[in-house]
Amino acid sequence: MAISEQSAQVRSRPWNVSRNVLEEHLTALLCISPWLIGFLAFEIGPILTAFWLSLTKYNIIKPAKFIGLSNYQEMFTTDKLFWQSLKVSANYAAGSVVLGIVLGVGLALLLNQNVRGIAFYRTGFYLPAVVSGVAVAYMWILVLQQEGILNAMLGYIGIDGPNWLYTREWALPAFILMSLWQVGGGMVLYLAGLQGVPTELYEAASIDGAGRVAKFWNVTLPMISPVIFFNFIIGIIGSFQVFTGGFIITKGGPVDATMFYVLHLYFKAFESLRMGYGSALGVVLFAIIMALTYLAFRASNRLVYYEGRLR
Amino acid sequence: MSDVPLVRQFSDSAEAQRLKRRAQNLRVLGSITSHTTLLLALALVLTPFVWMLATSLKPEREAYLIPPQLFPSRFLWQNYTDALFKYYDFFLYTKNTLIITISVLVGRLLSASLVAFAFARLRFYARDVLFFIVLSTMMIPSQVTIIPLYIIFTKLKWIDTYLPLTVPAWFGGGAFFIFLLRQFMMTINPEMDDAARIDGCSFIGVYWRIVLPLIKPALVTVAIFSFMFAWNDFLGPVIFLRSLEKQTLAVGVHFVNATASPARRPVITVVMAVSTLMMVPPTLVFFALQRYFIQGVVVTGIK
């Protein structure tokens, strides 16, 4: 004890304390400087540049020319693909996120009933979330062919499957289906959330005479609502950024039915070389994501239960 | 619930026995239903993999049979040798991808852990505000910054080099990874730091000797996610790399499939062979290091 008392005394000397604080500050500056530089060079710098570029006409070869709000005007009035891509991304987000949550929570509930082999199932369901990108896109082209395995399976139960990727009505649902295939990622989170619900709550609910359904609505759902909310936000943001699948599988077709927002941005910026217009599309994407996040957080005050939060 | 007192309700032992049996039967029945549903769902989830694998071993003609046949009439391993040696520069693309992946990995592990250490273990002016800024950058969609970055990298003459894909990882390594490592570091008892400080250890010494060894599992998690992201990345290489001989596996394979002349274009069975091969490394990493994976997912909430 003598030593710690002594060192406490030493540390409490003003000069020593301030030297310690100074050292701590210098170390902290050293430690965060990589992030600080990266933040300025690869985040804030480019974002400010994007805002400025969105007010210009620029094709990399000729110098940028300031044209005011013309890009935005074009976007909202004459660019039909802008509205189409917005609609595609919004429909995709709604479908994939809502169905993804329902399926993910459903699977997690099934797994949470002390079934044997929980690790086995968890591994199996999580596997699709591990692979992504090009290889998965090719795999789905094969699965979704007119004569592919999906339609063959639908045929067994008497459904005449459509030519998924080549019909206007079915191309986007096919993409939603592909996203649901990766529902295992969310399921792992819900499962962790479910396992964190204290059993006392269920016991208390039983004593109050709650059945299984009542327990789900009044105990389980409120307790995992923060996880659901988190997945909801991440899911919506992710849906607006879909690119690889659309680029490889359909290139936005048929008849722009899968022209995702970022696909439109890519074509404008990097194939038509309209960097100014592409930046304007990027700025609007940024605004959409910020607005959705803000709305979600406002709604969450009423819809999400945080344990330990005082009202 | 009925109003009959529990004692009277269960006083009849025959009745109690019956109820007990019923409860047991219900439990078994419930378990059977759960397993059936789960197995069915799992079969659905795994079907695309099985189908890809089966097709990758078929002669081309059999890939389009109606109704589809799962098993090939003979196993055509030649699809794989064609994919590896004939149609794609598979080993070159793999080498390129590995160069990028390893460079990103090292830079990210060093810089993200250093930044996370400052936010988790040091007290300094404006720390919480800065950390809030770190978190908010997670919301910035990369597609917003990609056009300005493309222009900046063009001016720097970095296009068609690996620098645009690797250098940013050395500067903070991304908000997601900083957050993940910070969460892990917060769980270490701060008295360890104090003890080391009293023994004359510098703060950097605390980082290197105490914190880093203790968060090894988290570093493995970061390494795994880094590997997966770099391996599967498509938009980055598509935009920043030009020449086919510098491409990553994902983009290189796609370029060949999309642009080869009809005579040189790989048939669907070969495309499935190469897709299978591309999925092997992430799958192996997942199976080998699953524990870290699930842990990382649960701590950060990102799948």
Coordinates of C-alpha atoms in Angstrom, one line a residue:
Chain A
M1 CA 0.0 0.0 0.0
A2 CA 2.9 2.3 0.8
I3 CA 3.9 2.4 -2.8
S4 CA 0.6 3.3 -4.2
E5 CA 0.2 6.0 -1.6
Q6 CA 3.5 7.3 -2.6
S7 CA 2.8 7.3 -6.3
A8 CA -0.6 8.9 -5.6
Q9 CA 1.2 11.7 -3.9
V10 CA 3.7 12.0 -6.7
R11 CA 0.9 12.0 -9.3
S12 CA -1.0 14.7 -7.4
R13 CA 1.9 17.2 -7.6
P14 CA 0.6 19.9 -10.0
W15 CA 3.8 20.0 -12.2
N16 CA 3.8 16.2 -12.6
V17 CA 0.1 16.1 -13.4
S18 CA 0.3 18.7 -16.1
R19 CA 3.3 16.9 -17.6
N20 CA 1.3 13.7 -17.6
V21 CA -1.6 15.5 -19.2
L22 CA 0.7 17.0 -21.8
E23 CA 2.2 13.7 -22.6
E24 CA -1.3 12.2 -22.9
H25 CA -2.4 14.9 -25.3
L26 CA 0.7 14.6 -27.4
T27 CA 0.3 10.8 -27.6
A28 CA -3.4 11.2 -28.5
L29 CA -2.6 13.6 -31.2
L30 CA 0.0 11.2 -32.6
C31 CA -2.4 8.3 -32.4
I32 CA -5.4 10.0 -34.1
S33 CA -3.3 11.9 -36.7
P34 CA -3.6 9.1 -39.3
W35 CA -7.4 9.3 -39.0
L36 CA -7.3 13.1 -39.0
I37 CA -5.3 13.3 -42.2
G38 CA -7.4 10.6 -43.8
F39 CA -10.6 12.3 -42.7
L40 CA -9.5 15.6 -44.3
A41 CA -8.1 14.1 -47.4
F42 CA -10.5 11.2 -48.1
E43 CA -13.8 12.3 -46.4
I44 CA -14.3 16.0 -45.8
G45 CA -12.2 17.2 -48.7
P46 CA -14.0 15.1 -51.3
I47 CA -17.4 15.9 -49.9
L48 CA -16.8 19.6 -50.2
T49 CA -15.4 19.0 -53.6
A50 CA -18.5 17.0 -54.5
F51 CA -20.7 19.9 -53.4
W52 CA -18.7 22.3 -55.6
L53 CA -18.5 19.9 -58.6
S54 CA -22.3 19.5 -58.5
L55 CA -22.6 23.1 -59.5
T56 CA -20.3 22.6 -62.5
K57 CA -20.0 21.0 -65.9
Y58 CA -16.9 18.9 -65.9
N59 CA -15.6 16.0 -68.0
I60 CA -12.0 15.8 -66.7
I61 CA -10.5 16.8 -70.0
K62 CA -11.8 20.4 -70.1
P63 CA -11.6 22.6 -67.0
A64 CA -14.8 22.6 -64.8
K65 CA -17.3 25.3 -65.8
F66 CA -19.6 26.8 -63.2
I67 CA -23.2 26.4 -64.2
G68 CA -25.1 27.1 -60.9
L69 CA -28.0 24.8 -60.1
S70 CA -28.5 23.6 -63.7
N71 CA -27.5 20.0 -62.8
Y72 CA -30.1 19.9 -60.0
Q73 CA -32.7 21.5 -62.3
E74 CA -32.0 18.9 -65.0
M75 CA -32.3 16.1 -62.4
F76 CA -35.6 17.1 -61.1
T77 CA -37.2 18.2 -64.4
T78 CA -35.9 16.4 -67.5
D79 CA -33.9 13.4 -66.3
K80 CA -36.6 10.7 -66.2
L81 CA -34.0 8.1 -65.2
F82 CA -33.4 10.0 -61.9
W83 CA -36.9 9.5 -60.8
Q84 CA -36.9 5.9 -62.1
S85 CA -33.7 5.1 -60.3
L86 CA -35.1 6.7 -57.1
K87 CA -38.2 4.6 -57.4
V88 CA -36.3 1.4 -58.0
S89 CA -34.0 1.9 -55.0
A90 CA -37.0 2.9 -52.8
N91 CA -39.0 -0.2 -53.8
Y92 CA -36.0 -2.4 -53.3
A93 CA -35.2 -0.9 -49.9
A94 CA -38.8 -1.3 -48.7
G95 CA -39.1 -4.9 -50.0
S96 CA -35.7 -6.1 -48.9
V97 CA -35.5 -4.4 -45.5
V98 CA -39.0 -5.2 -44.3
L99 CA -39.1 -8.8 -45.5
G100 CA -35.5 -9.2 -44.3
I101 CA -36.4 -8.1 -40.8
V102 CA -39.5 -10.4 -40.6
L103 CA -37.6 -13.4 -42.0
G104 CA -34.5 -12.7 -39.9
V105 CA -36.4 -12.3 -36.6
G106 CA -38.5 -15.4 -37.5
L107 CA -35.5 -17.6 -38.0
A108 CA -33.8 -16.2 -34.9
L109 CA -36.9 -17.0 -32.8
L110 CA -37.0 -20.6 -34.2
L111 CA -33.3 -21.0 -33.3
N112 CA -33.7 -19.5 -29.9
Q113 CA -36.0 -22.2 -28.7
N114 CA -33.1 -24.3 -27.4
V115 CA -33.2 -26.5 -30.5
R116 CA -30.2 -28.8 -30.8
G117 CA -27.5 -27.9 -33.3
I118 CA -27.8 -24.2 -33.0
A119 CA -24.2 -23.7 -34.2
F120 CA -24.8 -25.8 -37.2
Y121 CA -27.8 -23.8 -38.3
R122 CA -26.2 -20.5 -37.6
T123 CA -23.2 -21.4 -39.7
G124 CA -25.4 -22.6 -42.6
F125 CA -27.6 -19.5 -42.6
Y126 CA -24.7 -17.1 -42.2
L127 CA -22.7 -18.6 -45.1
P128 CA -24.4 -16.5 -47.9
A129 CA -23.5 -13.3 -46.0
V130 CA -19.8 -14.3 -46.3
V131 CA -19.7 -14.5 -50.1
S132 CA -20.7 -11.6 -52.2
G133 CA -19.9 -9.7 -55.3
V134 CA -19.1 -11.1 -58.7
A135 CA -19.2 -14.8 -58.0
V136 CA -22.6 -14.5 -56.3
A137 CA -24.0 -12.5 -59.2
Y138 CA -23.0 -15.2 -61.6
M139 CA -24.5 -17.9 -59.4
W140 CA -27.8 -16.0 -59.4
I141 CA -27.8 -15.6 -63.1
L142 CA -27.7 -19.4 -63.3
V143 CA -30.4 -19.9 -60.6
L144 CA -32.8 -17.4 -62.1
Q145 CA -32.7 -18.5 -65.7
Q146 CA -36.0 -19.3 -67.3
E147 CA -35.0 -23.0 -67.2
G148 CA -33.1 -22.6 -64.0
I149 CA -33.4 -24.4 -60.7
L150 CA -35.7 -21.8 -59.0
N151 CA -38.4 -22.2 -61.7
A152 CA -37.9 -25.9 -61.6
M153 CA -38.6 -25.9 -57.9
L154 CA -41.6 -23.6 -58.4
G155 CA -42.8 -26.1 -61.0
Y156 CA -42.9 -28.9 -58.5
I157 CA -45.5 -26.9 -56.5
G158 CA -47.4 -26.0 -59.6
I159 CA -46.2 -22.5 -60.1
D160 CA -45.1 -21.5 -63.6
G161 CA -42.1 -19.3 -62.8
P162 CA -41.4 -16.2 -64.9
N163 CA -38.2 -15.4 -66.8
W164 CA -37.0 -13.4 -63.7
L165 CA -34.2 -11.3 -65.1
Y166 CA -35.8 -10.5 -68.4
T167 CA -39.3 -9.3 -67.4
R168 CA -40.0 -5.8 -66.2
E169 CA -42.2 -6.8 -63.3
W170 CA -40.0 -9.7 -62.0
A171 CA -36.5 -8.3 -62.2
L172 CA -36.7 -6.2 -59.1
P173 CA -38.4 -8.9 -57.0
A174 CA -35.6 -11.2 -58.1
F175 CA -33.1 -8.7 -56.6
I176 CA -35.2 -8.6 -53.4
L177 CA -35.1 -12.4 -53.3
M178 CA -31.3 -12.3 -53.6
S179 CA -31.1 -10.0 -50.7
L180 CA -33.3 -12.2 -48.6
W181 CA -31.0 -15.1 -49.3
Q182 CA -28.4 -13.2 -47.2
V183 CA -30.8 -12.8 -44.3
G184 CA -28.5 -14.9 -42.1
G185 CA -26.3 -11.9 -41.3
G186 CA -29.2 -10.1 -39.6
M187 CA -30.4 -13.4 -38.0
V188 CA -27.1 -13.7 -36.1
L189 CA -27.7 -10.2 -34.6
Y190 CA -31.3 -10.9 -33.6
L191 CA -30.2 -14.2 -32.1
A192 CA -27.6 -12.4 -30.0
G193 CA -30.3 -9.9 -29.0
L194 CA -32.8 -12.7 -28.1
Q195 CA -30.2 -14.4 -25.9
G196 CA -29.7 -11.2 -24.0
V197 CA -33.3 -10.9 -22.9
P198 CA -33.4 -11.7 -19.2
T199 CA -35.4 -14.9 -18.4
E200 CA -37.0 -13.1 -15.4
L201 CA -39.0 -11.1 -17.8
Y202 CA -40.5 -14.2 -19.3
E203 CA -41.1 -15.7 -15.9
A204 CA -42.8 -12.5 -14.7
A205 CA -45.0 -12.5 -17.9
S206 CA -45.9 -16.2 -17.3
I207 CA -47.1 -15.4 -13.7
D208 CA -49.2 -12.6 -15.2
G209 CA -50.8 -15.1 -17.4
A210 CA -49.2 -14.2 -20.7
G211 CA -49.3 -16.8 -23.5
R212 CA -46.6 -17.2 -26.1
V213 CA -48.0 -14.6 -28.4
A214 CA -48.4 -12.0 -25.6
K215 CA -44.9 -12.7 -24.5
F216 CA -43.6 -12.1 -28.0
W217 CA -45.4 -8.8 -28.4
N218 CA -44.8 -7.5 -24.9
V219 CA -41.4 -8.8 -23.9
T220 CA -39.4 -10.1 -26.8
L221 CA -40.2 -7.5 -29.4
P222 CA -39.6 -4.5 -27.2
M223 CA -36.4 -6.0 -25.8
I224 CA -34.9 -6.6 -29.3
S225 CA -36.3 -3.4 -30.9
P226 CA -33.0 -1.6 -30.7
V227 CA -31.3 -4.4 -32.7
I228 CA -34.2 -4.3 -35.2
F229 CA -34.0 -0.5 -35.5
F230 CA -30.2 -0.7 -36.0
N231 CA -30.6 -3.3 -38.8
F232 CA -33.4 -1.2 -40.3
I233 CA -31.2 1.9 -40.7
I234 CA -28.2 0.0 -41.9
G235 CA -30.5 -1.9 -44.3
I236 CA -32.0 1.2 -45.8
I237 CA -28.7 2.9 -46.2
G238 CA -27.2 -0.3 -47.8
S239 CA -30.2 -0.6 -50.2
F240 CA -29.6 2.8 -51.6
Q241 CA -26.0 1.8 -52.3
V242 CA -26.6 -1.4 -54.3
F243 CA -24.3 -1.5 -57.3
T244 CA -22.4 -4.7 -58.1
G245 CA -25.4 -7.0 -58.6
G246 CA -27.2 -4.5 -60.8
F247 CA -24.1 -3.8 -62.8
I248 CA -23.3 -7.4 -63.5
I249 CA -26.6 -9.1 -63.7
T250 CA -28.9 -6.7 -65.5
K251 CA -27.0 -3.5 -66.3
G252 CA -30.2 -1.7 -65.1
G253 CA -32.5 -3.5 -67.5
P254 CA -35.0 -4.7 -68.6
V255 CA -36.3 -1.2 -69.6
D256 CA -34.6 0.4 -66.5
A257 CA -36.6 -1.9 -64.1
T258 CA -33.4 -2.4 -62.1
M259 CA -31.7 0.9 -62.6
F260 CA -30.6 1.4 -59.0
Y261 CA -29.6 4.8 -57.9
V262 CA -25.9 4.2 -57.8
L263 CA -26.0 2.4 -61.1
H264 CA -27.5 5.6 -62.7
L265 CA -24.8 7.7 -60.9
Y266 CA -22.1 5.4 -62.3
F267 CA -23.3 5.5 -65.8
K268 CA -23.6 9.3 -65.8
A269 CA -20.3 10.0 -64.2
F270 CA -18.0 7.2 -65.6
E271 CA -19.6 6.2 -68.9
S272 CA -21.0 9.6 -70.1
L273 CA -18.1 11.3 -68.2
R274 CA -20.5 13.9 -66.7
M275 CA -18.6 14.3 -63.4
G276 CA -20.5 17.4 -62.4
Y277 CA -23.9 15.8 -62.9
G278 CA -22.7 12.6 -61.2
S279 CA -21.6 14.7 -58.2
A280 CA -25.0 16.3 -58.0
L281 CA -26.6 12.8 -58.0
G282 CA -24.1 11.9 -55.2
V283 CA -25.1 15.0 -53.2
V284 CA -28.7 14.1 -53.4
L285 CA -27.9 10.5 -52.3
F286 CA -26.1 12.0 -49.3
A287 CA -29.1 14.2 -48.5
I288 CA -31.5 11.2 -48.9
I289 CA -29.5 9.0 -46.5
M290 CA -29.2 11.8 -43.9
A291 CA -32.9 12.5 -44.1
L292 CA -33.8 8.9 -43.7
T293 CA -31.4 8.5 -40.8
Y294 CA -32.9 11.6 -39.1
L295 CA -36.5 10.4 -39.6
A296 CA -35.6 6.9 -38.4
F297 CA -34.0 8.3 -35.2
R298 CA -37.0 10.5 -34.6
A299 CA -39.4 7.6 -35.0
S300 CA -37.2 5.5 -32.8
N301 CA -38.0 7.6 -29.7
R302 CA -41.5 6.3 -29.9
L303 CA -41.0 2.8 -31.3
V304 CA -37.8 1.6 -29.8
Y305 CA -37.4 0.6 -26.1
Y306 CA -34.0 1.2 -24.6
E307 CA -33.5 -0.6 -21.3
G308 CA -31.9 1.6 -18.7
R309 CA -33.1 4.8 -20.3
L310 CA -34.9 7.1 -17.9
R311 CA -38.0 8.7 -19.3
Chain B
M1 CA -56.0 -18.6 -17.1
S2 CA -58.6 -20.4 -15.1
D3 CA -59.6 -19.2 -11.7
V4 CA -59.3 -22.7 -10.1
P5 CA -56.5 -22.7 -7.5
L6 CA -53.4 -24.6 -8.7
V7 CA -53.5 -27.0 -5.8
R8 CA -57.0 -28.2 -6.6
Q9 CA -56.3 -28.2 -10.3
F10 CA -53.4 -30.7 -10.0
S11 CA -54.6 -32.7 -7.0
D12 CA -55.9 -35.5 -9.2
S13 CA -52.7 -37.5 -9.9
A14 CA -54.1 -39.2 -13.1
E15 CA -55.1 -35.8 -14.4
A16 CA -51.6 -34.4 -13.5
Q17 CA -49.9 -37.3 -15.3
R18 CA -52.0 -36.7 -18.4
L19 CA -51.1 -33.0 -18.4
K20 CA -47.5 -33.8 -17.9
R21 CA -47.5 -36.2 -20.8
R22 CA -49.4 -33.7 -23.0
A23 CA -46.8 -31.1 -22.2
Q24 CA -44.0 -33.5 -23.1
N25 CA -45.7 -34.5 -26.4
L26 CA -46.2 -30.8 -27.2
R27 CA -42.5 -30.1 -26.6
V28 CA -41.4 -33.0 -28.9
L29 CA -43.9 -31.9 -31.5
G30 CA -42.7 -28.3 -31.2
S31 CA -39.1 -29.4 -31.6
I32 CA -39.9 -31.5 -34.7
T33 CA -41.7 -28.5 -36.3
S34 CA -38.8 -26.2 -35.5
H35 CA -36.3 -28.6 -37.0
T36 CA -38.4 -29.3 -40.1
T37 CA -38.8 -25.6 -40.7
L38 CA -35.2 -24.8 -40.1
L39 CA -33.9 -27.6 -42.2
L40 CA -36.2 -26.7 -45.1
A41 CA -35.1 -23.0 -44.9
L42 CA -31.5 -24.2 -44.7
A43 CA -32.0 -26.4 -47.8
L44 CA -33.4 -23.4 -49.7
V45 CA -30.5 -21.2 -48.7
L46 CA -27.9 -23.8 -49.7
T47 CA -29.6 -24.7 -53.0
P48 CA -27.9 -22.0 -55.1
F49 CA -24.5 -23.2 -53.9
V50 CA -25.2 -26.8 -54.7
W51 CA -26.6 -25.8 -58.1
M52 CA -23.5 -23.7 -58.9
L53 CA -21.2 -26.6 -57.9
A54 CA -23.2 -29.1 -59.9
T55 CA -23.2 -27.0 -63.0
S56 CA -19.5 -26.3 -62.7
L57 CA -18.9 -30.1 -63.3
K58 CA -21.3 -30.6 -66.2
P59 CA -20.8 -30.7 -69.9
E60 CA -22.2 -27.4 -71.3
R61 CA -25.2 -29.1 -73.0
E62 CA -26.4 -30.5 -69.6
A63 CA -26.6 -27.0 -68.0
Y64 CA -29.7 -26.2 -70.0
L65 CA -31.7 -29.5 -69.7
I66 CA -35.4 -29.3 -69.0
P67 CA -36.3 -30.5 -66.5
P68 CA -32.9 -29.7 -64.8
Q69 CA -30.7 -32.6 -63.7
L70 CA -28.7 -32.2 -60.5
F71 CA -26.0 -34.7 -61.3
P72 CA -23.9 -34.5 -64.4
S73 CA -23.7 -37.6 -66.6
R74 CA -20.0 -37.5 -66.0
F75 CA -17.9 -35.2 -63.9
L76 CA -16.2 -32.7 -66.2
W77 CA -13.2 -31.5 -64.2
Q78 CA -11.9 -29.9 -67.4
N79 CA -14.2 -26.9 -66.6
Y80 CA -11.9 -26.1 -63.7
T81 CA -8.6 -26.4 -65.7
D82 CA -10.2 -24.3 -68.4
A83 CA -11.1 -21.6 -65.9
L84 CA -7.7 -21.7 -64.3
F85 CA -5.5 -21.8 -67.3
K86 CA -7.4 -21.2 -70.5
Y87 CA -9.9 -18.3 -70.2
Y88 CA -8.7 -16.2 -67.3
D89 CA -5.3 -15.1 -66.0
F90 CA -6.6 -16.6 -62.7
F91 CA -3.3 -16.7 -60.9
L92 CA -2.3 -13.2 -62.0
Y93 CA -5.6 -11.7 -60.8
T94 CA -5.3 -13.6 -57.5
K95 CA -1.8 -12.3 -57.0
N96 CA -3.0 -8.7 -57.7
T97 CA -5.9 -9.2 -55.2
L98 CA -3.6 -10.5 -52.6
I99 CA -1.2 -7.6 -53.0
I100 CA -4.1 -5.1 -52.4
T101 CA -5.6 -7.2 -49.6
I102 CA -2.4 -7.6 -47.6
S103 CA -1.4 -3.9 -48.0
V104 CA -4.9 -2.8 -46.9
L105 CA -4.8 -5.3 -44.0
V106 CA -1.4 -4.2 -42.6
G107 CA -2.3 -0.5 -42.9
R108 CA -5.7 -0.9 -41.4
L109 CA -4.6 -3.0 -38.4
L110 CA -1.9 -0.5 -37.5
S111 CA -3.7 2.8 -38.0
A112 CA -7.2 1.8 -36.9
S113 CA -5.9 0.2 -33.7
L114 CA -3.8 3.3 -32.9
V115 CA -6.8 5.6 -33.4
A116 CA -9.0 3.3 -31.5
F117 CA -6.5 3.2 -28.6
A118 CA -6.6 7.0 -28.4
F119 CA -10.4 7.1 -28.3
A120 CA -10.6 4.1 -25.8
R121 CA -7.8 4.7 -23.4
L122 CA -6.6 8.3 -23.5
R123 CA -8.2 11.4 -22.1
F124 CA -7.8 14.4 -24.3
Y125 CA -9.4 17.6 -25.3
A126 CA -12.5 17.3 -27.6
R127 CA -12.2 13.5 -27.5
D128 CA -15.9 12.8 -27.5
V129 CA -16.7 15.3 -30.2
L130 CA -14.0 13.8 -32.4
F131 CA -15.3 10.3 -31.8
F132 CA -18.8 11.5 -32.7
I133 CA -17.3 12.7 -36.0
V134 CA -15.7 9.3 -36.6
L135 CA -19.1 7.7 -36.1
S136 CA -20.9 10.1 -38.3
T137 CA -18.5 9.3 -41.2
M138 CA -19.9 5.8 -41.2
M139 CA -23.1 7.4 -42.6
I140 CA -21.3 8.9 -45.6
P141 CA -22.0 6.8 -48.6
S142 CA -18.7 6.1 -50.5
Q143 CA -20.5 6.8 -53.8
V144 CA -20.6 10.5 -52.8
T145 CA -16.9 10.8 -52.4
I146 CA -15.9 8.5 -55.3
I147 CA -16.1 11.1 -58.0
P148 CA -13.9 13.7 -56.3
L149 CA -11.5 11.0 -55.2
Y150 CA -11.3 9.8 -58.9
I151 CA -10.5 13.4 -59.9
I152 CA -7.9 13.8 -57.1
F153 CA -6.3 10.5 -57.9
T154 CA -6.2 11.4 -61.6
K155 CA -4.4 14.6 -60.8
L156 CA -1.9 12.7 -58.6
K157 CA -1.4 10.2 -61.5
W158 CA -2.5 7.4 -59.2
I159 CA -5.1 5.9 -61.6
D160 CA -4.2 2.4 -62.7
T161 CA -2.0 1.9 -59.7
Y162 CA -2.9 0.2 -56.4
L163 CA -2.4 3.4 -54.4
P164 CA -6.1 4.6 -54.5
L165 CA -7.2 1.2 -53.2
T166 CA -4.6 0.8 -50.5
V167 CA -3.4 4.2 -49.2
P168 CA -6.7 5.3 -47.5
A169 CA -6.5 2.2 -45.3
W170 CA -3.3 3.5 -43.8
F171 CA -5.0 6.7 -42.7
G172 CA -7.4 5.5 -40.1
G173 CA -8.6 2.4 -41.8
G174 CA -12.3 3.4 -41.8
A175 CA -14.7 4.4 -39.1
F176 CA -16.2 1.0 -38.9
F177 CA -13.0 -0.7 -37.9
I178 CA -12.0 2.1 -35.5
F179 CA -15.4 1.7 -33.8
L180 CA -15.0 -2.1 -33.6
L181 CA -11.6 -2.0 -32.1
R182 CA -12.6 0.8 -29.6
Q183 CA -15.5 -1.3 -28.4
F184 CA -13.2 -4.2 -27.7
M185 CA -10.6 -1.9 -26.0
M186 CA -13.2 -0.4 -23.7
T187 CA -13.6 -3.9 -22.1
I188 CA -10.0 -4.0 -20.8
N189 CA -9.7 -3.0 -17.2
P190 CA -8.1 0.6 -17.1
E191 CA -6.2 -0.3 -14.0
M192 CA -3.9 -2.3 -16.2
D193 CA -2.9 1.0 -18.0
D194 CA -2.4 2.8 -14.7
A195 CA -0.2 0.0 -13.3
A196 CA 2.0 0.1 -16.4
R197 CA 2.2 3.9 -16.3
I198 CA 3.3 3.9 -12.7
D199 CA 6.0 1.4 -13.7
G200 CA 7.2 4.1 -16.1
C201 CA 5.7 2.8 -19.3
S202 CA 4.9 5.4 -22.0
F203 CA 1.4 5.6 -23.5
I204 CA 2.7 4.1 -26.7
G205 CA 4.2 1.4 -24.6
V206 CA 0.7 0.8 -23.1
Y207 CA -0.7 0.5 -26.6
W208 CA 2.0 -1.9 -27.8
R209 CA 2.6 -4.0 -24.7
I210 CA -0.8 -4.2 -23.0
V211 CA -3.7 -3.2 -25.2
L212 CA -2.6 -4.9 -28.5
P213 CA -1.9 -8.3 -27.0
L214 CA -5.2 -8.2 -25.2
I215 CA -7.3 -7.4 -28.2
K216 CA -5.8 -10.1 -30.5
P217 CA -9.3 -11.6 -31.1
A218 CA -10.6 -8.2 -32.3
L219 CA -7.6 -7.8 -34.6
V220 CA -8.4 -11.1 -36.1
T221 CA -11.9 -10.0 -36.6
V222 CA -10.7 -6.8 -38.3
A223 CA -8.3 -8.8 -40.5
I224 CA -11.2 -11.2 -41.6
F225 CA -13.6 -8.4 -42.5
S226 CA -10.8 -6.5 -44.3
F227 CA -10.0 -9.6 -46.3
M228 CA -13.6 -10.2 -47.2
F229 CA -14.2 -6.5 -48.2
A230 CA -11.1 -6.4 -50.3
W231 CA -11.7 -9.8 -51.9
N232 CA -15.3 -8.9 -52.9
D233 CA -14.8 -5.2 -53.8
F234 CA -16.0 -4.4 -57.2
L235 CA -16.6 -0.6 -57.6
G236 CA -13.1 0.4 -56.4
P237 CA -11.1 -1.7 -58.9
V238 CA -13.6 -0.9 -61.7
I239 CA -13.0 2.8 -61.3
F240 CA -9.4 3.1 -60.2
L241 CA -7.7 0.4 -62.3
R242 CA -7.4 0.4 -66.1
S243 CA -5.2 -2.3 -67.5
L244 CA -6.6 -5.9 -67.4
E245 CA -3.2 -7.3 -66.2
K246 CA -3.5 -5.2 -63.0
Q247 CA -7.1 -6.2 -62.2
T248 CA -8.3 -8.0 -59.2
L249 CA -10.0 -11.4 -59.4
A250 CA -13.5 -10.1 -59.2
V251 CA -13.2 -7.4 -61.9
G252 CA -10.8 -9.3 -64.1
V253 CA -13.1 -12.3 -64.4
H254 CA -16.0 -10.1 -65.1
F255 CA -14.2 -8.2 -67.8
V256 CA -13.2 -11.4 -69.6
N257 CA -16.8 -12.7 -69.4
A258 CA -18.3 -9.4 -70.6
T259 CA -15.9 -8.4 -73.3
A260 CA -14.3 -11.5 -74.8
S261 CA -15.1 -12.3 -78.4
P262 CA -17.8 -15.0 -78.9
A263 CA -15.1 -17.6 -79.8
R264 CA -13.1 -16.8 -76.6
R265 CA -16.1 -16.3 -74.3
P266 CA -16.3 -18.8 -71.4
V267 CA -19.3 -21.1 -71.5
I268 CA -21.7 -21.1 -68.5
T269 CA -20.1 -24.2 -66.9
V270 CA -16.7 -22.6 -66.9
V271 CA -18.2 -19.4 -65.4
M272 CA -19.6 -21.5 -62.6
A273 CA -16.3 -23.2 -62.1
V274 CA -14.5 -19.8 -61.7
S275 CA -17.3 -18.5 -59.5
T276 CA -16.9 -21.6 -57.3
L277 CA -13.2 -21.0 -57.1
M278 CA -13.7 -17.4 -56.2
M279 CA -15.9 -18.4 -53.3
V280 CA -13.5 -20.8 -51.8
P281 CA -11.1 -18.4 -50.0
P282 CA -13.9 -16.5 -48.1
T283 CA -15.6 -19.7 -47.3
L284 CA -12.5 -21.3 -45.9
V285 CA -11.7 -18.2 -43.9
F286 CA -15.2 -18.2 -42.5
F287 CA -15.1 -21.9 -41.5
A288 CA -11.7 -21.6 -40.0
L289 CA -12.3 -18.4 -38.0
Q290 CA -16.0 -18.5 -37.5
R291 CA -15.8 -17.7 -33.8
Y292 CA -14.2 -14.3 -34.5
F293 CA -16.6 -13.7 -37.2
I294 CA -19.8 -14.0 -35.2
Q295 CA -18.1 -12.1 -32.3
G296 CA -17.3 -9.2 -34.6
V297 CA -20.8 -9.2 -36.0
V298 CA -22.4 -9.1 -32.6
V299 CA -20.1 -6.4 -31.1
T300 CA -20.5 -4.0 -34.0
G301 CA -23.9 -4.9 -35.3
I302 CA -22.6 -5.0 -38.9
K303 CA -23.0 -8.1 -40.9

